[in-house]
mmCIF file of C-alpha atoms and ligand atoms in Angstrom:
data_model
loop_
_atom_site.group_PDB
_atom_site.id
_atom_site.type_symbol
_atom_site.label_atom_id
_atom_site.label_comp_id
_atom_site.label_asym_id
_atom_site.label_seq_id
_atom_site.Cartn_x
_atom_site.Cartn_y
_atom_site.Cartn_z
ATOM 1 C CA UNK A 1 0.000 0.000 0.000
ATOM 2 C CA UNK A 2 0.934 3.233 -0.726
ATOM 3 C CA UNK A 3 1.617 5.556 2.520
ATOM 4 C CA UNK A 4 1.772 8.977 0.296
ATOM 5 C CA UNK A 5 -0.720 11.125 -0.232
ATOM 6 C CA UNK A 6 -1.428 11.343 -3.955
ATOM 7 C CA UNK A 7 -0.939 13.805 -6.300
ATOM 8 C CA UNK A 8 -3.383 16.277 -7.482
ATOM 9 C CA UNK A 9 -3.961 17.529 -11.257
ATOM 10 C CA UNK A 10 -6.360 19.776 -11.254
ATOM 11 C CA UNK A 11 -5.847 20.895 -14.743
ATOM 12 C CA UNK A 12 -4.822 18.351 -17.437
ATOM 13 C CA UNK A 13 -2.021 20.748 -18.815
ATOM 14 C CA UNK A 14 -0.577 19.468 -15.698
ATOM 15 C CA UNK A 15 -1.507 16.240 -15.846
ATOM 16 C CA UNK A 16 -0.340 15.710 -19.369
ATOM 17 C CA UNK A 17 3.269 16.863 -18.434
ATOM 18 C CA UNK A 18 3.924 14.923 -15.340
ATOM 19 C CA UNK A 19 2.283 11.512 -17.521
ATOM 20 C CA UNK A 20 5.040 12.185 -20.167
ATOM 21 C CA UNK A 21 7.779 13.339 -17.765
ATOM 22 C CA UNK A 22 7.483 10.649 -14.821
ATOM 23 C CA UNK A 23 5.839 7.307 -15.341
ATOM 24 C CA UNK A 24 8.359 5.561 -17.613
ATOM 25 C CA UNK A 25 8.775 1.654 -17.207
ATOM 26 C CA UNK A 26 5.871 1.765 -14.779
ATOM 27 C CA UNK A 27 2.695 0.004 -14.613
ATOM 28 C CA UNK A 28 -0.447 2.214 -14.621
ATOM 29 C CA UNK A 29 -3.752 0.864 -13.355
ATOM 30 C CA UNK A 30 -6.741 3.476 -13.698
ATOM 31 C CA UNK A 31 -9.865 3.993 -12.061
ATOM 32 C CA UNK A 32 -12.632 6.305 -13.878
ATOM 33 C CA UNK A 33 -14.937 8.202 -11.398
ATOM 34 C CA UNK A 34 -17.460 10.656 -10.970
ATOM 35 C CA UNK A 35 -17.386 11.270 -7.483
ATOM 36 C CA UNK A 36 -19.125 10.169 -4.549
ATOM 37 C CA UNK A 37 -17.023 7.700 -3.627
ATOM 38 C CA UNK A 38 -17.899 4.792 -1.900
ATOM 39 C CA UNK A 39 -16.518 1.242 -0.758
ATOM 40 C CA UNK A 40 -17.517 -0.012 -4.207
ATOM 41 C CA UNK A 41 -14.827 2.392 -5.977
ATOM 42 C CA UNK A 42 -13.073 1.974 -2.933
ATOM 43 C CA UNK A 43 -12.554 -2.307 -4.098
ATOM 44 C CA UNK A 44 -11.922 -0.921 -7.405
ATOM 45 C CA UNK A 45 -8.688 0.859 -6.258
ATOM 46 C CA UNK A 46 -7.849 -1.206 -4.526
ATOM 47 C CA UNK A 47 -7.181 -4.203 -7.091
ATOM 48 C CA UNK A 48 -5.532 -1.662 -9.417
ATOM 49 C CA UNK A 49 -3.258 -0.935 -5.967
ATOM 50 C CA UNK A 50 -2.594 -4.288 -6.062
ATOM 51 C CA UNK A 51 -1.911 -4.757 -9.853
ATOM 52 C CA UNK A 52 -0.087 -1.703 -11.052
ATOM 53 C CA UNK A 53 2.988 0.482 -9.614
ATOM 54 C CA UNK A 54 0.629 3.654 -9.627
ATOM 55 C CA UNK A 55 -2.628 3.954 -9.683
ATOM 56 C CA UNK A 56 -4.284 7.199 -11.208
ATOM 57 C CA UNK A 57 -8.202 7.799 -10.011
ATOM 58 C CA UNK A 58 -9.935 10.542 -12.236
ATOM 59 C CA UNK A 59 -12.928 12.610 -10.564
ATOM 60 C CA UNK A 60 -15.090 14.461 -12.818
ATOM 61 C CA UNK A 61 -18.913 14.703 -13.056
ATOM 62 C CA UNK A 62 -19.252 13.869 -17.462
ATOM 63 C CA UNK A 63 -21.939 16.195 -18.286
ATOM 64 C CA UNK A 64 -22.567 14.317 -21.236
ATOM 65 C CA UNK A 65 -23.887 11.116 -19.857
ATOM 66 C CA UNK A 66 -26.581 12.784 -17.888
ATOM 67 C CA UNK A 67 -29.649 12.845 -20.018
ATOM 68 C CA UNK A 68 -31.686 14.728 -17.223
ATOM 69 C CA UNK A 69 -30.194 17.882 -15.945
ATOM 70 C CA UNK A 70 -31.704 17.891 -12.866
ATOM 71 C CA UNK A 71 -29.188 14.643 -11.942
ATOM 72 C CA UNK A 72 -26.598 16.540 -13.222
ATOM 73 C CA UNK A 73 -26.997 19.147 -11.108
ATOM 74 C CA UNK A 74 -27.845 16.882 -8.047
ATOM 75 C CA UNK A 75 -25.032 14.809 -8.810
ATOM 76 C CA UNK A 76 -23.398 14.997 -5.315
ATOM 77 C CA UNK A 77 -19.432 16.665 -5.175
ATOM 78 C CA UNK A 78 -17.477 15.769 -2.153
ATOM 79 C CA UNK A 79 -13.810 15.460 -2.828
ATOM 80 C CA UNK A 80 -12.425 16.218 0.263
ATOM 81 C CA UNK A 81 -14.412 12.662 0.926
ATOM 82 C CA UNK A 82 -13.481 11.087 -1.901
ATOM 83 C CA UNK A 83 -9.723 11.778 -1.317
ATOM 84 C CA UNK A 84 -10.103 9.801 2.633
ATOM 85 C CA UNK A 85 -11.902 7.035 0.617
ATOM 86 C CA UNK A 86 -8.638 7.066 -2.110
ATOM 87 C CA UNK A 87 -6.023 7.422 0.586
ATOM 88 C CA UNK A 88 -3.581 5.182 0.858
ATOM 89 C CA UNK A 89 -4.178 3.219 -2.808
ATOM 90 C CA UNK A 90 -4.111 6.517 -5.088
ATOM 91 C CA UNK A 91 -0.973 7.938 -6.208
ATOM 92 C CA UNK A 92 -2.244 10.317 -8.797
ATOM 93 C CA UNK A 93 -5.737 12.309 -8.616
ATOM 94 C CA UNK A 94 -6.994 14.152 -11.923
ATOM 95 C CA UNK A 95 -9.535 16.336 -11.841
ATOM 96 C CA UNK A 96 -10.564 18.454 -15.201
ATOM 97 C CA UNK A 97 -12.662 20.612 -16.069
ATOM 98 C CA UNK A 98 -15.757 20.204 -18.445
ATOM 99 C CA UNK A 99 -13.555 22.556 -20.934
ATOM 100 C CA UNK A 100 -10.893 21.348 -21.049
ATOM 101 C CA UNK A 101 -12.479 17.813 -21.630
ATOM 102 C CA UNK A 102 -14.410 19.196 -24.012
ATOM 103 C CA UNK A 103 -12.252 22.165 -25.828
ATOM 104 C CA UNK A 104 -14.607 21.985 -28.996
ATOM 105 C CA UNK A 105 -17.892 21.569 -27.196
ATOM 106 C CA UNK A 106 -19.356 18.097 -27.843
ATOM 107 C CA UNK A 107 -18.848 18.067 -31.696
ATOM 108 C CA UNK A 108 -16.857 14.565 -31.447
ATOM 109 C CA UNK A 109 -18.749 11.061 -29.925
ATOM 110 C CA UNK A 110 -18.375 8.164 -29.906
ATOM 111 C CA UNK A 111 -21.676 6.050 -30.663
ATOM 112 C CA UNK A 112 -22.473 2.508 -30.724
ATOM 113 C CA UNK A 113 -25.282 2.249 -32.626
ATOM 114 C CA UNK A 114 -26.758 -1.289 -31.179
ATOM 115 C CA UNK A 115 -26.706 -2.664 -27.478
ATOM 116 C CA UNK A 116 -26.185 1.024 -25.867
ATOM 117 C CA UNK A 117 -29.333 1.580 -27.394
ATOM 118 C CA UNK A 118 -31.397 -1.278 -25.503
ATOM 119 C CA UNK A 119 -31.851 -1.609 -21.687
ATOM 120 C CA UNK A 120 -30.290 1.915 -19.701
ATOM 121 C CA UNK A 121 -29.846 3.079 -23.363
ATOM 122 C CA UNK A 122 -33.393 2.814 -24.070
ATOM 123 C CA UNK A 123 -34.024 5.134 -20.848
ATOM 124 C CA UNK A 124 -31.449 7.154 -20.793
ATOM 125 C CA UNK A 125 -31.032 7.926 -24.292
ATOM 126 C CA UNK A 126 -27.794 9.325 -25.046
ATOM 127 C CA UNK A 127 -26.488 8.073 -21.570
ATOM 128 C CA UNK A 128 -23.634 5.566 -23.534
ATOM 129 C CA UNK A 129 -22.463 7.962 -26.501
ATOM 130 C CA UNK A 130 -21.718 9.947 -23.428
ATOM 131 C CA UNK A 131 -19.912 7.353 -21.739
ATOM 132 C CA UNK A 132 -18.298 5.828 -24.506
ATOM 133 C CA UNK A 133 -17.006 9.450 -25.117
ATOM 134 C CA UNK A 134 -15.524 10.790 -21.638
ATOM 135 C CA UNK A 135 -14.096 7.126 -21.098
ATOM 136 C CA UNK A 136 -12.135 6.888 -24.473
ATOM 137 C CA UNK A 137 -10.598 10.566 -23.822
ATOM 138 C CA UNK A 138 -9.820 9.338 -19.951
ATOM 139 C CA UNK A 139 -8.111 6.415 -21.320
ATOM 140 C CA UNK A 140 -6.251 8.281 -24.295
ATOM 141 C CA UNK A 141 -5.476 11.208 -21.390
ATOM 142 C CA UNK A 142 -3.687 8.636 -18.948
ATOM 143 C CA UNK A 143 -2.629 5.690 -20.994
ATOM 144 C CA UNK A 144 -3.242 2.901 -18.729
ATOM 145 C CA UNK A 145 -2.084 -0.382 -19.106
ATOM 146 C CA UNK A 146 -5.813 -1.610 -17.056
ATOM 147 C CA UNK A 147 -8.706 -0.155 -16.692
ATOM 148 C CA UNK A 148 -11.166 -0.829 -13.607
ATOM 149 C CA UNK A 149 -14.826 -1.051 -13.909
ATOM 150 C CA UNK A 150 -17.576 -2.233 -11.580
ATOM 151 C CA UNK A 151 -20.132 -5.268 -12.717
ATOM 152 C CA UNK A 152 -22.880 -3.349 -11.168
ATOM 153 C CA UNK A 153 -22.940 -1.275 -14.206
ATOM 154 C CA UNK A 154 -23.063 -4.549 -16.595
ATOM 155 C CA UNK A 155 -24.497 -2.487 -19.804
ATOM 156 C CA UNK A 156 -21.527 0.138 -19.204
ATOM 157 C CA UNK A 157 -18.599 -2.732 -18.688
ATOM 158 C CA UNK A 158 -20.083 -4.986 -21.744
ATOM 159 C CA UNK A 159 -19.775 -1.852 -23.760
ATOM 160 C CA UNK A 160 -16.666 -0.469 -22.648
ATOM 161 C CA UNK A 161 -15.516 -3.736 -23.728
ATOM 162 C CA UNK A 162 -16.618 -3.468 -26.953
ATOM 163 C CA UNK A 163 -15.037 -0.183 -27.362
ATOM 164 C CA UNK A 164 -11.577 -1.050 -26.497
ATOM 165 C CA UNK A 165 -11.486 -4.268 -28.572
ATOM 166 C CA UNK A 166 -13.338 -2.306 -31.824
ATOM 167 C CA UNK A 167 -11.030 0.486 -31.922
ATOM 168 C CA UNK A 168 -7.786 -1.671 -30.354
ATOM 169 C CA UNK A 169 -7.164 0.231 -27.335
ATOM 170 C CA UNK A 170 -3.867 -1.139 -25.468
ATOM 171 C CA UNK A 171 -5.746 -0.635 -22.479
ATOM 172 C CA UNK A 172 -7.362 -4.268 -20.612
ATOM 173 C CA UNK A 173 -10.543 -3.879 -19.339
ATOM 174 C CA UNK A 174 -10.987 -5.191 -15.610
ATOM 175 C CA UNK A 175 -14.195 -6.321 -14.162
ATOM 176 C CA UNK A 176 -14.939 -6.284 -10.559
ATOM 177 C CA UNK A 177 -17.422 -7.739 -8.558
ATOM 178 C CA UNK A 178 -20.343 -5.564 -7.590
ATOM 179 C CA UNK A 179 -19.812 -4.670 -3.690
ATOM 180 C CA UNK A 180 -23.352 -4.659 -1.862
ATOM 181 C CA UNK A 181 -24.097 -3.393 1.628
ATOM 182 C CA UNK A 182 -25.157 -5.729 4.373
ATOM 183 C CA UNK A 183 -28.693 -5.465 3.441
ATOM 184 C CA UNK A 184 -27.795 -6.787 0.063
ATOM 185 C CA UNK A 185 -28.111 -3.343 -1.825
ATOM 186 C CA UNK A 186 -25.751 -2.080 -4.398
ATOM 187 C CA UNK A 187 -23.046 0.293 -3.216
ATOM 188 C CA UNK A 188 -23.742 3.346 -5.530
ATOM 189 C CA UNK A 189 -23.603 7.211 -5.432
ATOM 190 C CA UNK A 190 -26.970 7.427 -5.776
ATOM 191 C CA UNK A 191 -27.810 6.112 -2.764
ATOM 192 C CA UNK A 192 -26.856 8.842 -0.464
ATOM 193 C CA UNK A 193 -30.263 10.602 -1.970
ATOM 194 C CA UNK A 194 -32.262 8.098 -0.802
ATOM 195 C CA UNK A 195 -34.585 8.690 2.434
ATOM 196 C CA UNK A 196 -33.440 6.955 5.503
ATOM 197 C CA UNK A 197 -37.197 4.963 4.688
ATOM 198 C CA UNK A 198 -36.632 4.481 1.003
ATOM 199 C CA UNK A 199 -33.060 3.519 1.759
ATOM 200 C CA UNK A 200 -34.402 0.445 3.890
ATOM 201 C CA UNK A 201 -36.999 -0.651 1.158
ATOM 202 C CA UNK A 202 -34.196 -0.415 -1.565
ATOM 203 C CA UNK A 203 -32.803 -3.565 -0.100
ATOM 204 C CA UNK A 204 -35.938 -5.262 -1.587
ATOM 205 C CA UNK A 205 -34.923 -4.352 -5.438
ATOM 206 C CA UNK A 206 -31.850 -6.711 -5.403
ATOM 207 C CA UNK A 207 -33.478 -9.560 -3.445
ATOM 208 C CA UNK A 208 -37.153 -9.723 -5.659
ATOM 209 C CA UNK A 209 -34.246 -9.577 -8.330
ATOM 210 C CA UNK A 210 -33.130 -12.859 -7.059
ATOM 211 C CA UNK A 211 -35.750 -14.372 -6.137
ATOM 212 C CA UNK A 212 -38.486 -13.934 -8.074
ATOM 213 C CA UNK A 213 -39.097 -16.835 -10.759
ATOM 214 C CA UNK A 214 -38.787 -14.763 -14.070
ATOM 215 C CA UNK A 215 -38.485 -11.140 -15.698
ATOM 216 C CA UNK A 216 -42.472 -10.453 -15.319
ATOM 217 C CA UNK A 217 -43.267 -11.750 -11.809
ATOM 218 C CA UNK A 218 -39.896 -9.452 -10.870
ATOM 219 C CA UNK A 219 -41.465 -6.749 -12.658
ATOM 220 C CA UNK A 220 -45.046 -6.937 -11.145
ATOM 221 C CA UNK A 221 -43.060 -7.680 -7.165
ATOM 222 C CA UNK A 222 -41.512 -4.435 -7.375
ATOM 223 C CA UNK A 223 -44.340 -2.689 -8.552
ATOM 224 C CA UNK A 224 -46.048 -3.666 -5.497
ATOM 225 C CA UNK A 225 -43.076 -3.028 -3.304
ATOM 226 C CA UNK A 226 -43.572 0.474 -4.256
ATOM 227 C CA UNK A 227 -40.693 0.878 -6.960
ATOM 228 C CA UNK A 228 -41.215 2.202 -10.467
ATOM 229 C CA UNK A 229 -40.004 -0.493 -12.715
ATOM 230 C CA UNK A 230 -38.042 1.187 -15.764
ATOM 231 C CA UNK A 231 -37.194 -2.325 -17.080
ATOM 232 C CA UNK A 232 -36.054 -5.901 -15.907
ATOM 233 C CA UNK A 233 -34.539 -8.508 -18.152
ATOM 234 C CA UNK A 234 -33.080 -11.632 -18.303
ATOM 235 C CA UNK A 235 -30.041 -11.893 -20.786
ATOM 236 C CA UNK A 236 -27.413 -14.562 -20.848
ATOM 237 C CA UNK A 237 -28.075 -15.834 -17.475
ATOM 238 C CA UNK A 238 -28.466 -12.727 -16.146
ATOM 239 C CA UNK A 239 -31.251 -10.182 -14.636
ATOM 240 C CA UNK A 240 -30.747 -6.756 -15.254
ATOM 241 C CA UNK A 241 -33.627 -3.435 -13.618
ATOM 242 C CA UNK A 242 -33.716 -0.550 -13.226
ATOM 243 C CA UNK A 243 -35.934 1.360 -10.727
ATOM 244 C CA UNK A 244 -36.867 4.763 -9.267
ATOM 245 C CA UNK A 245 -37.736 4.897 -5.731
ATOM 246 C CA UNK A 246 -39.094 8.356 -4.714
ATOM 247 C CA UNK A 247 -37.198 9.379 -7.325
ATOM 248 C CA UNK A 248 -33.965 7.945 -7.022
ATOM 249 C CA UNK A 249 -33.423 5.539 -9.901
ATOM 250 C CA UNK A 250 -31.381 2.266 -9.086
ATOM 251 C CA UNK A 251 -30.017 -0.140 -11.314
ATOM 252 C CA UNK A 252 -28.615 -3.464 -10.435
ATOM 253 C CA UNK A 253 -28.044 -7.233 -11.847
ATOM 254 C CA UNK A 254 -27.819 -10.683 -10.432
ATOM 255 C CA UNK A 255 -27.058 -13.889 -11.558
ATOM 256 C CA UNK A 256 -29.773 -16.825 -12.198
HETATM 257 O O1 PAF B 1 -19.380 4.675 -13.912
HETATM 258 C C1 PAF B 1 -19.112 5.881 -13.824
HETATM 259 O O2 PAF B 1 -18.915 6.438 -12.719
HETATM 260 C C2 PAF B 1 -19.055 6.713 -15.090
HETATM 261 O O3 PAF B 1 -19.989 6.287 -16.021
HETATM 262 C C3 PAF B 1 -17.648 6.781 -15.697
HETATM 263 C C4 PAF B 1 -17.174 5.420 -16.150
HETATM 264 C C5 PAF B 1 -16.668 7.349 -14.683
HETATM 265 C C6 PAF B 1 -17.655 7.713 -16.909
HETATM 266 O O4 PAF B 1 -18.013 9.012 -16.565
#
């Protein structure tokens, strides 16, 4: 473990000097954040602490992924957080701004034209291309030799996947096990929003997920657990939802 505190870039002119000035012959592992860490990001960093010599965490909200403003706006910011939950695993912090992530607006996308278009996609239209975009410049920003994502956002992973295999980024792709609190809920930003009452009937989204014997009689047991039911499927021996509970949508995935 690493006893340093990291580094912070808070500008990528920055960033982009020390990556070509100071990282030679090492192994880079990145995490990709917006925020709000929790002990699900905290798992993620700490694999990539434990297969890489660094390990660089970005932090920035990608305004282009959020289809509904208000989230955007409601997205919560707490880095003074999010550094405690990186200490000790991090050695390098970036942290840009929209502009300079996107210094000609957002002219250029990437878009896959196919699965980002089904489940969240169908939802959150737009959500992927957004993605797909900010995670591609991350990745061309820092170089890594792996990449950590969390299963919990299956569609994302699948499709980050695709990306770096279609346009043969050097980059691997590493998938981590969803991290769930006691209760059996998915650790996600999100959930700090939730009411201390919805909080404690979220738990029920990932169990009727479980246990209920197919996509429909999921659907119609969260319905009348008091969740809106954006979708719930059953693809390759998985179950995918997503919810909104007073508001606060929740997506998840088990396996049958
Ligand atoms: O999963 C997330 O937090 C975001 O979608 C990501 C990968 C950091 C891109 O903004």
């Amino acid at each position: 473990m690493n006893a340093r505190p990291p580094k912070l870039y808070p500008n990528l002119a920055e960033w982009r000097a020390a990556r070509s000035r100071d990282f030679m012959g090492q192994s880079i592992g990145f995490v990709p954040t917006m925020g709000a860490l929790h002990a699900g990001h905290r798992a993620l960093l700490e694999r990539a602490s434990a297969e890489n010599d660094r390990v660089v965490l970005s932090i920035f909200v990608n305004p282009t992924q959020f289809n509904d403003p208000t989230d955007l706006a409601k997205y919560p910011r707490t880095l003074q957080e999010d550094l405690a939950v990186a200490r000790g695993l991090v050695t390098d912090v970036i942290m840009p701004q929209d502009t300079e992530v996107y210094p000609h607006g957002y002219r250029l996308r990437v878009s896959e034209n196919q699965f980002s278009r089904e489940l969240e996609g169908a939802h959150r239209p737009g959500h992927f291309d957004g993605v797909l975009t900010v995670v591609l410049k991350l990745i061309q920003l820092v170089q890594p030799h792996r990449a950590y994502f969390g299963e919990k956002d299956r569609q994302q992973l699948q499709l980050v996947q695709l990306m770096a295999q279609d346009l043969f980024l050097p980059t691997e792709i590493v998938s981590c096990p969803t991290v769930r609190a006691d209760d059996g809920l998915a650790l996600s930003s999100r959930n700090q929003r939730l009411t201390a009452d919805s909080r404690a009937r979220a738990a029920h989204f990932p169990r009727i997920l479980r246990e209920a014997s197919d996509a429909a009689s999921a659907t119609r047991e969260l319905g009348f657990a008091g969740f809106d039911v954006d979708y719930v499927e059953d693809r390759d021996g998985v179950r995918l939802g997503a919810v909104r509970l007073d508001g606060i949508r929740l997506i998840d995935n088990v396996r049958l």
